Coordinates of C-alpha atoms in Angstrom, one line a residue:
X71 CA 7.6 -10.8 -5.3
X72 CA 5.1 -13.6 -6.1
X73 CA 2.4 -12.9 -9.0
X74 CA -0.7 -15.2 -9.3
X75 CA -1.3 -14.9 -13.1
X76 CA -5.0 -15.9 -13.8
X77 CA -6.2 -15.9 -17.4
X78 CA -8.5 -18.0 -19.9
X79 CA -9.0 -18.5 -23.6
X80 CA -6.9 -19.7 -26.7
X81 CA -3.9 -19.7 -26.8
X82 CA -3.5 -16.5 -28.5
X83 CA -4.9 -15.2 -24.9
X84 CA -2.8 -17.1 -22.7
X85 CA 0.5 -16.3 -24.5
X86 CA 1.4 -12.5 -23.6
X87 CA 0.8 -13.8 -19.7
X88 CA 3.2 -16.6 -20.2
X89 CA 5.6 -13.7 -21.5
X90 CA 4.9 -11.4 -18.6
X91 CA 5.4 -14.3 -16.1
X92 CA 9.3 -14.9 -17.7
X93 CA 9.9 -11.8 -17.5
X94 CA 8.8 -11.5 -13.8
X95 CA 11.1 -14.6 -13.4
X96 CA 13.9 -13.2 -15.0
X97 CA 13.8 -10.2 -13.0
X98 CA 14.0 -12.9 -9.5
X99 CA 10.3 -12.6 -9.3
X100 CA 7.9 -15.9 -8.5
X101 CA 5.3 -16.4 -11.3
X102 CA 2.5 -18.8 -11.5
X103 CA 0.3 -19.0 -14.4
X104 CA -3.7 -20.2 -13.5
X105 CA -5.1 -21.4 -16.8
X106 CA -6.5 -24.4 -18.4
X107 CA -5.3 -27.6 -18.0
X108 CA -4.3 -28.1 -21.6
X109 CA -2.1 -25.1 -21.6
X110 CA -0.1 -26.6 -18.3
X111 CA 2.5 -27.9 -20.0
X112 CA 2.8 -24.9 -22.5
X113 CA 3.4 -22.7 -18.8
X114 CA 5.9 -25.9 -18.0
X115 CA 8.0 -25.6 -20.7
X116 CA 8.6 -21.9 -20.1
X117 CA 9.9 -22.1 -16.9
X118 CA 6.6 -21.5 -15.0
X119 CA 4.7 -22.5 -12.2
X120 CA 0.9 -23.9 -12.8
X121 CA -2.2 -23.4 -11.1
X122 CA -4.8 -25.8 -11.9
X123 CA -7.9 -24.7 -13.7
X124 CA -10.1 -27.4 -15.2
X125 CA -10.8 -27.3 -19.4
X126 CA -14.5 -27.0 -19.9
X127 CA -13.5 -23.2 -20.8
X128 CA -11.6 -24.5 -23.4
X129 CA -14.5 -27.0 -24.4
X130 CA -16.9 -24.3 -24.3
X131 CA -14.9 -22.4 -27.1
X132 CA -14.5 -25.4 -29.0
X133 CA -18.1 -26.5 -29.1
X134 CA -20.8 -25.6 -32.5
X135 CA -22.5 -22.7 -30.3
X136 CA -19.2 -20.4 -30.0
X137 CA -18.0 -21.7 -33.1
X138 CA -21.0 -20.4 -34.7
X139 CA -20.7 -17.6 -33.0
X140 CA -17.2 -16.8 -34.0
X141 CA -18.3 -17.0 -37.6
X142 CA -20.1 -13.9 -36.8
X143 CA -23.2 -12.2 -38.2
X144 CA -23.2 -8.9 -37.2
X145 CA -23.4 -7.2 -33.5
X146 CA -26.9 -8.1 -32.9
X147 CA -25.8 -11.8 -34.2
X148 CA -22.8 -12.0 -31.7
X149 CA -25.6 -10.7 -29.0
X150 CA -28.2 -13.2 -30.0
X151 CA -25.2 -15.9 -29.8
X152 CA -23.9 -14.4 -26.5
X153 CA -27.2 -14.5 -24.6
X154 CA -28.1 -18.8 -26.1
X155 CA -24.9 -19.4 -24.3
X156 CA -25.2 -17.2 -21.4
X157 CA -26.0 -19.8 -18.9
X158 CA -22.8 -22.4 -19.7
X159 CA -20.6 -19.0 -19.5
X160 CA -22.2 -18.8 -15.8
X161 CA -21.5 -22.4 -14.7
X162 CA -18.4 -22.5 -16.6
X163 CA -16.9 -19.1 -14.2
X164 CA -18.0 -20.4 -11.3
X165 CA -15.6 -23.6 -11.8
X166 CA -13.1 -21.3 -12.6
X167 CA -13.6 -19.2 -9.8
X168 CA -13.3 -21.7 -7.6
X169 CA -10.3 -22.9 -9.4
X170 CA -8.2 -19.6 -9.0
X171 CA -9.4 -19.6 -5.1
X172 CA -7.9 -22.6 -4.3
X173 CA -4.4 -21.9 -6.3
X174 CA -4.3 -18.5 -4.6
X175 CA -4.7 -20.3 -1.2
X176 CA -2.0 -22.6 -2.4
X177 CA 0.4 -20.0 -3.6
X178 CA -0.3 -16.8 -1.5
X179 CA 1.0 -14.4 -4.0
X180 CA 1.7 -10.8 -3.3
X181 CA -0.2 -9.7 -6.2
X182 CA -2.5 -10.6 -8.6
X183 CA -2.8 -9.9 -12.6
X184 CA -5.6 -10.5 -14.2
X185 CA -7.2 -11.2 -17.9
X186 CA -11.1 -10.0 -18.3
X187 CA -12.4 -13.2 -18.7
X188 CA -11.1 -14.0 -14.8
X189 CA -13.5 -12.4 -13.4
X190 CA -12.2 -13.6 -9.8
X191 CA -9.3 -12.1 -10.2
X192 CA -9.9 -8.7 -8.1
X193 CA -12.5 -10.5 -5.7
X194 CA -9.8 -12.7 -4.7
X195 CA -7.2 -9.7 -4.2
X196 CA -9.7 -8.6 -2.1
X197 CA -9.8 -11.3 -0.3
X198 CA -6.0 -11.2 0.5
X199 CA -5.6 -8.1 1.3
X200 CA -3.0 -7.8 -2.1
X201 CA -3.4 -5.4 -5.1
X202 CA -5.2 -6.3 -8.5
X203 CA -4.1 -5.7 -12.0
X204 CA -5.8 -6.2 -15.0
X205 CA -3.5 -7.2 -18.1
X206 CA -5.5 -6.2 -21.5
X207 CA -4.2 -6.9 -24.9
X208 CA -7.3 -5.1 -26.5
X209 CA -8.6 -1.5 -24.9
X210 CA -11.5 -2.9 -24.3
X211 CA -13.3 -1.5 -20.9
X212 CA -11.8 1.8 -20.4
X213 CA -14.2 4.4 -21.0
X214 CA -13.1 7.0 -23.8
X215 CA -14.0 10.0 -25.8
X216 CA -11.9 8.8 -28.4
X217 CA -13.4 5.6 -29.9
X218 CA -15.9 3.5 -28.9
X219 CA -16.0 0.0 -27.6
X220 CA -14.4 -2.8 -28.8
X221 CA -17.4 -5.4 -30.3
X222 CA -20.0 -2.4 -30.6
X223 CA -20.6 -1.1 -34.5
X224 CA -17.7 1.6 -35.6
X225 CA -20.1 4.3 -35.8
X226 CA -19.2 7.7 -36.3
X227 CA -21.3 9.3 -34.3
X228 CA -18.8 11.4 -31.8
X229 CA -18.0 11.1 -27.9
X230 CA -21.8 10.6 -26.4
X231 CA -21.9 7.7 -28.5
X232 CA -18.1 6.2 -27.8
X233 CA -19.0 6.8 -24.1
X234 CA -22.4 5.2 -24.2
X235 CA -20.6 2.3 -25.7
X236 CA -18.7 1.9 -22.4
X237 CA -21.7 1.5 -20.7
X238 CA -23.2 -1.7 -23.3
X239 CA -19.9 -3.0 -22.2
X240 CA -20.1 -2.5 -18.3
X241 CA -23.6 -3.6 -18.4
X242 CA -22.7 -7.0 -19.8
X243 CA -20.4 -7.4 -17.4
X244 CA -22.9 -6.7 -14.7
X245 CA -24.9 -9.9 -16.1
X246 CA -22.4 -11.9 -14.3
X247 CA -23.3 -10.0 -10.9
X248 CA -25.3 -12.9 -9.6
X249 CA -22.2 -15.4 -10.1
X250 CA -19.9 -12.8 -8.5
X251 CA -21.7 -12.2 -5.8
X252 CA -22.4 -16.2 -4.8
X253 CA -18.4 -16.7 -5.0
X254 CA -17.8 -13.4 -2.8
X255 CA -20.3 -14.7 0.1
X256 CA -20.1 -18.3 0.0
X257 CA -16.9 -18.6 -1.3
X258 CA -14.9 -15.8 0.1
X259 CA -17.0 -14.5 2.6
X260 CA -17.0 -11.1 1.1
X261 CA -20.2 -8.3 0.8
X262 CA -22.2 -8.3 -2.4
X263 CA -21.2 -6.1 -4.6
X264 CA -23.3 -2.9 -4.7
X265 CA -25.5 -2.0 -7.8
X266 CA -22.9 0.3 -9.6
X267 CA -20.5 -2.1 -9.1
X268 CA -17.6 -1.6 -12.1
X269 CA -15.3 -3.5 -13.7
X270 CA -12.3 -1.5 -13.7
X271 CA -13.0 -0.8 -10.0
X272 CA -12.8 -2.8 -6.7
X273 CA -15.8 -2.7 -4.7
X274 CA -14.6 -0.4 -2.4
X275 CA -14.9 1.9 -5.6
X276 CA -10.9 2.3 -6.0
X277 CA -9.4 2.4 -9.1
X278 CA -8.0 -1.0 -10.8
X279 CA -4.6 -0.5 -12.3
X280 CA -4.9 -1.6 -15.8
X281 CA -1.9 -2.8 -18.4
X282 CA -2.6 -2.3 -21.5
X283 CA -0.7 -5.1 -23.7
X284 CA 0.1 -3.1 -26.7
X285 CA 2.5 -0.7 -28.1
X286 CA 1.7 3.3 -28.3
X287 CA 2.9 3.7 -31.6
X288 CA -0.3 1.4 -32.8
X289 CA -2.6 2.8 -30.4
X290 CA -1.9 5.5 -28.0
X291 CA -3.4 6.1 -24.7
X292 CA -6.2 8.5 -25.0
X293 CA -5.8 11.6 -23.1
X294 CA -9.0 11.1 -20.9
X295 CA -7.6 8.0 -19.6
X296 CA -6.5 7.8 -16.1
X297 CA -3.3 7.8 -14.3
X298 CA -3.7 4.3 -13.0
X299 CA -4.1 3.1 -17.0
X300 CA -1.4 2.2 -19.1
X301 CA 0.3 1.1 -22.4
X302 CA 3.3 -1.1 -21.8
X303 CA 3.8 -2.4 -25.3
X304 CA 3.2 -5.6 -26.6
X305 CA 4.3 -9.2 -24.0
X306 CA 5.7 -10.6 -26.8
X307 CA 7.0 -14.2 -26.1
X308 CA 10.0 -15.3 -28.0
X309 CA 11.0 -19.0 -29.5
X310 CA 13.7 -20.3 -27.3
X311 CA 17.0 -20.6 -28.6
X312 CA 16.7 -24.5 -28.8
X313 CA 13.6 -24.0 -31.3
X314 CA 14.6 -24.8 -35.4
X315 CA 12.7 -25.1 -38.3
X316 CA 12.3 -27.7 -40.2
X317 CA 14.4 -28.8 -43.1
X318 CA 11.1 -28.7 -45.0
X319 CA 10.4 -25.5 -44.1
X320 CA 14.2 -24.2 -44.7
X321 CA 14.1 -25.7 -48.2
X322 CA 10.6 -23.9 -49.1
X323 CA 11.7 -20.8 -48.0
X324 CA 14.8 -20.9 -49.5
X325 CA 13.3 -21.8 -53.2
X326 CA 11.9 -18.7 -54.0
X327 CA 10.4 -15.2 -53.1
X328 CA 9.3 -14.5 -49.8
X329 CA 5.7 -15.9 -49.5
X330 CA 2.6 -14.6 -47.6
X331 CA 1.3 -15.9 -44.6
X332 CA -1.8 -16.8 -44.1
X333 CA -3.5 -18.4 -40.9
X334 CA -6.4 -17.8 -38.8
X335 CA -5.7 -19.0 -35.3
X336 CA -8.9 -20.2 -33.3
X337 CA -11.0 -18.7 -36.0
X338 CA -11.3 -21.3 -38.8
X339 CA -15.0 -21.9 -37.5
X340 CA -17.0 -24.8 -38.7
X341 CA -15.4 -25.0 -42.8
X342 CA -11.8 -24.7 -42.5
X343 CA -11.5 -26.5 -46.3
X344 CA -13.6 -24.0 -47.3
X345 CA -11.3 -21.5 -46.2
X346 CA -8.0 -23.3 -47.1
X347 CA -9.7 -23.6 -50.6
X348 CA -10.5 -19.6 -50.9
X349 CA -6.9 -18.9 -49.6
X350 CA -4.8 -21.2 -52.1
X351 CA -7.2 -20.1 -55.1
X352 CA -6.2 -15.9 -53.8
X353 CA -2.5 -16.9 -53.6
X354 CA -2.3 -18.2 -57.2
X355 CA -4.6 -15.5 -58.6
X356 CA -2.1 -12.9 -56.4
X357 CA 0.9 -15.3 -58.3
X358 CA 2.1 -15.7 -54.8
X359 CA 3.8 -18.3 -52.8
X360 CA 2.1 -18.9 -49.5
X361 CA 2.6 -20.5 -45.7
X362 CA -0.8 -21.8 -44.8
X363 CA -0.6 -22.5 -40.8
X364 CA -3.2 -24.6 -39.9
X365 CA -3.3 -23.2 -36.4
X366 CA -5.8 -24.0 -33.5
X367 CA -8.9 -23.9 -35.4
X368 CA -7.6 -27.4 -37.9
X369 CA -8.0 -24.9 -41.2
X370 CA -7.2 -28.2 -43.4
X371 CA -5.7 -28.3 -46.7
X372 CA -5.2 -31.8 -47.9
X373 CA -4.1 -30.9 -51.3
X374 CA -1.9 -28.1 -52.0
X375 CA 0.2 -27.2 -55.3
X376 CA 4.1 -26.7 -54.4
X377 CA 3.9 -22.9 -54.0
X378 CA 2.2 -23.7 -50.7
X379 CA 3.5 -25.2 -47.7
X380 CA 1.7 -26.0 -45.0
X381 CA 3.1 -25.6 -41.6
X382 CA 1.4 -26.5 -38.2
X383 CA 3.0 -24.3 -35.8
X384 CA 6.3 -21.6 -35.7
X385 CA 7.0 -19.3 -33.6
X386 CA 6.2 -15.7 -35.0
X387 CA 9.1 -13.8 -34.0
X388 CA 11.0 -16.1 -36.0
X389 CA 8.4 -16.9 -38.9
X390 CA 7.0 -13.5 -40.1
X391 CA 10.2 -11.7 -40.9
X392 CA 11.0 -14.2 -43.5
X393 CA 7.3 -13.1 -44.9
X394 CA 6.3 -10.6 -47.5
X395 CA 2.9 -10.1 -45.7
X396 CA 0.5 -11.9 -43.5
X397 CA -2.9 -12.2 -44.0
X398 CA -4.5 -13.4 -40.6
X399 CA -7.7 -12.4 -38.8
X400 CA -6.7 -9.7 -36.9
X401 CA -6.2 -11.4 -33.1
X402 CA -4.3 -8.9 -31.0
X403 CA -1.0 -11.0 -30.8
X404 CA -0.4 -11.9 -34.6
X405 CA -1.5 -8.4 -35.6
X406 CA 1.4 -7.2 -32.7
X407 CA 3.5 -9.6 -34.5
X408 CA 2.7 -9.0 -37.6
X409 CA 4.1 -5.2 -37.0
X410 CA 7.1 -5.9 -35.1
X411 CA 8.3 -7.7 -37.7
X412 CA 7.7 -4.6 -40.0
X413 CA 5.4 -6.2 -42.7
X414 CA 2.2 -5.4 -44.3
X415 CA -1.2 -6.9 -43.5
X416 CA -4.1 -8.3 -45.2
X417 CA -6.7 -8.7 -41.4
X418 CA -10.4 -10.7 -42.6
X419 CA -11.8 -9.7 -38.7
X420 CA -14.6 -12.0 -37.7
X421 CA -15.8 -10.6 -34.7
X422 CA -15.0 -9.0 -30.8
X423 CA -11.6 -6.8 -31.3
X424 CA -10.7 -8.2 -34.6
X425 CA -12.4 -5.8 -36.6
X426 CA -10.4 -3.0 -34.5
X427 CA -7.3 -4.0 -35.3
X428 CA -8.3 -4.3 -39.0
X429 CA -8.9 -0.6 -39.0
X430 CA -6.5 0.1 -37.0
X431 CA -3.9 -1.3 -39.5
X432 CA -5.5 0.4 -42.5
X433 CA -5.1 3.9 -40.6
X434 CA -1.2 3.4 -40.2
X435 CA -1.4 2.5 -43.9
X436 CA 0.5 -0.6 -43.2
X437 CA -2.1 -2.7 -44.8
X438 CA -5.1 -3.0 -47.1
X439 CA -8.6 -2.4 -46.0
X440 CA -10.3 -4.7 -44.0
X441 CA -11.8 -7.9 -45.7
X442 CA -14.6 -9.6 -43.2
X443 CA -15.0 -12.9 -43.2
X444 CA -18.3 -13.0 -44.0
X445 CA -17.6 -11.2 -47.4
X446 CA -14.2 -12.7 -48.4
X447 CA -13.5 -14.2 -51.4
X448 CA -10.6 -15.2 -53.7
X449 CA -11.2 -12.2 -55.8
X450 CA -10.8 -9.8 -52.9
X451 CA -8.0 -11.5 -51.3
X452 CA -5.8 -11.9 -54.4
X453 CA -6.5 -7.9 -55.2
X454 CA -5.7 -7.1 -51.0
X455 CA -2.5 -9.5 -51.8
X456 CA -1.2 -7.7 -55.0
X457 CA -2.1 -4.4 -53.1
X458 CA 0.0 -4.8 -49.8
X459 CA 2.8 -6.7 -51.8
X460 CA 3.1 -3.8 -54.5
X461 CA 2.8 -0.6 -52.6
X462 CA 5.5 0.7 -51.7
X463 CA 4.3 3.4 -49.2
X464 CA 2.8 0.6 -47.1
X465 CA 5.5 -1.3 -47.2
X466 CA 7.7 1.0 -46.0
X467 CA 5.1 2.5 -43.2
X468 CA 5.4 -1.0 -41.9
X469 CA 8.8 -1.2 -41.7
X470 CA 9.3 1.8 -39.9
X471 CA 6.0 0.8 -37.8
X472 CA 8.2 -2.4 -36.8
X473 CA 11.7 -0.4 -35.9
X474 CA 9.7 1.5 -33.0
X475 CA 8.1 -1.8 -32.0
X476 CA 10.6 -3.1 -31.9
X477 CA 12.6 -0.3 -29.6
X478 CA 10.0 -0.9 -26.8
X479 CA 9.5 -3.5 -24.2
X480 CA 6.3 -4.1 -22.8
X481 CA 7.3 -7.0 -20.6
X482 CA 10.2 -4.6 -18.8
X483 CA 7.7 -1.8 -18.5
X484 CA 4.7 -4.1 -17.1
X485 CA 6.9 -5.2 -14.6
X486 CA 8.2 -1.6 -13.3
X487 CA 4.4 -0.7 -12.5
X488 CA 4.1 -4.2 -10.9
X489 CA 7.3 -3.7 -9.0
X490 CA 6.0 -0.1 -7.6
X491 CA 2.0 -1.5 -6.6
X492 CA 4.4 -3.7 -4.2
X493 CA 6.7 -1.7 -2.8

């Protein structure tokens, strides 16, 4: 079986696709990985094929206007953001559309798997005459009773609402409709869509199968959900076992008690010292020793006292189990690691899903409240700290939490469902 894997974004998006594509290998399967060109030797390294997809995406994300956006103000803030920068979104897919096409061409896969932002992916399956999946680490598009939208305000206000949130959703997707539709006729030589077009349906009106990258035990499957959706549990992708630490890093963690994490991935925004400042003033005031990864987003710290260390990168799986908590912003896969390795959290959303998992978290009790961004300070992280390193409940609601996690694997199930869609 040969799986075209097309998906965009940070790294923390690309990463549970690189996961699923060695697992595919593993099992004798072909995998190819369409992403930015930055991440192609990232897909090298593991073993995988790459499909070339140029890296204005990745520009794009980089760039004041997202950043700005990523700092958040609110839904109607995101909106506002969303809409300035609707137009370099449009000409931005429409290079990557045409990027997938032509490594689909190149590598005639039998099936194709998907992230949301790849919006060619099921046009292209089309195309081929092959079957489309679409891989979500954040239940994001399924319409649900239950809870409503990811990015919408957590409102209270009972299923009409949650299901009218679905539609918000689907509608922004339908803003895209005119980009689709040029790729489908001039590119593919495909119908237009119709009006009612959705996104977890092909045009023909069929049902999408969707994986859901995350485990049950954090969020199960809502009982209004279709057949064709499901929760795999988390892609996690593991450090090789050529990867060490540093001696640096040995020696700090070996000179004391455990210390807390604390990074923000792709979400440092435009004052990373700002934030490094606020997060080594919370760790003394907490009387804690703390990682500070610097992550994606350059969250600098030029001068640090010797209860910190800063570290660049480390693989999670080996990293947070040597932790006494994290404190992160509450992306999907460090929150998913966060659990596995059965610690407490301390998640500052800042916008999209982040908020979610912050809630999420607090629900299982395996963390403190959320802290937004936008209201943090040393104060309230230092009390969050204290909190999730003192109580004992939480501490050990996460370490049963991690156990089941850990007795899953979404890779293994992933690829079951794949396996059968061919067959």
């Amino acid at each position: 079986m040969k799986v075209l894997i097309i998906c965009a974004g940070s790294r923390g998006d690309v990463q549970p696709y690189v996961a699923l594509g060695k697992g595919l290998q593993a099992k004798g399967h072909v995998a190819m990985v369409n992403t930015c060109e930055s991440f192609a030797p990232f897909i090298k390294e593991n073993g995988l094929q790459y499909g070339y997809m140029n890296d204005d995406f990745m520009k794009f994300v980089d760039s004041e206007a997202a950043k700005s956006a990523m700092e958040g103000s609110g839904f109607l803030g995101l909106l506002k953001s969303m809409a300035t920068m609707m137009q370099d979104a449009k000409r931005l897919l429409r290079e990557m559309m045409r990027d997938a096409w032509q490594t689909a061409q190149d590598f005639q896969p039998d099936l194709i798997v998907y992230h949301p932002k790849a919006m060619a992916g099921p046009h292209i399956a089309e195309k081929m005459q092959i079957p489309a999946v679409l891989g979500l680490p954040v239940p994001v598009i399924v319409p649900t009773d239950e809870f409503p939208a990811v990015g919408v305000p957590l409102l209270r206000l009972g299923k009409k609402y949650n299901q009218m949130s679905y539609v918000v959703i689907h509608k922004g997707y339908h803003s895209y409709d005119d980009i689709l539709n040029e790729f489908r006729v001039d590119v593919l030589g495909l119908e237009k869509l119709s009006k009612k077009a959705s996104p977890i349906e092909m045009a023909d009106g069929s049902a999408i199968t969707i994986l859901h990258a995350h485990s049950t035990h954090v969020w199960p499957a809502p009982k209004d959900w279709a057949s064709t959706t499901h929760v795999t549990g988390y892609w996690f992708l593991d450090a090789g076992a050529d990867w060490s630490p540093s001696p640096e890093l040995e020696a700090f963690l070996a000179a004391g008690e455990a210390p807390v994490y604390v990074g923000f991935g792709s979400m440092a925004g435009r004052n990373p010292q700002k934030i490094a400042e606020m997060v080594i003033e919370a760790l003394q005031k907490a009387n804690k020793r703390g990682i500070l990864a610097t992550g994606w987003g350059g969250m600098d710290a030029m001068d640090v006292p010797d209860s910190v260390f800063v570290l660049k990168s480390a693989p999670h799986d080996w990293l947070f189990p040597h932790m006494a908590a994290m404190v992160h912003h509450g992306g999907a896969g460090t929150t998913g690691a966060g659990l596995r390795a059965g610690k407490p959290s301390v998640i500052c959303p800042f916008m999209i899903d982040q908020p979610i998992w912050a809630k999420r978290v607090f629900e299982l009790c395996v963390g403190s409240a959320p802290l937004p961004y936008k209201k943090l300070s040393a104060e309230k992280l230092a009390a969050a700290i204290e909190e999730v390193t003192q109580n004992e409940q939480i501490q050990k609601n996460a370490k049963l939490l991690g156990e089941q996690i850990r007795g899953e694997d979404g890779v293994a199930t992933a690829i079951a469902i794949l396996e059968e869609l061919v067959a």
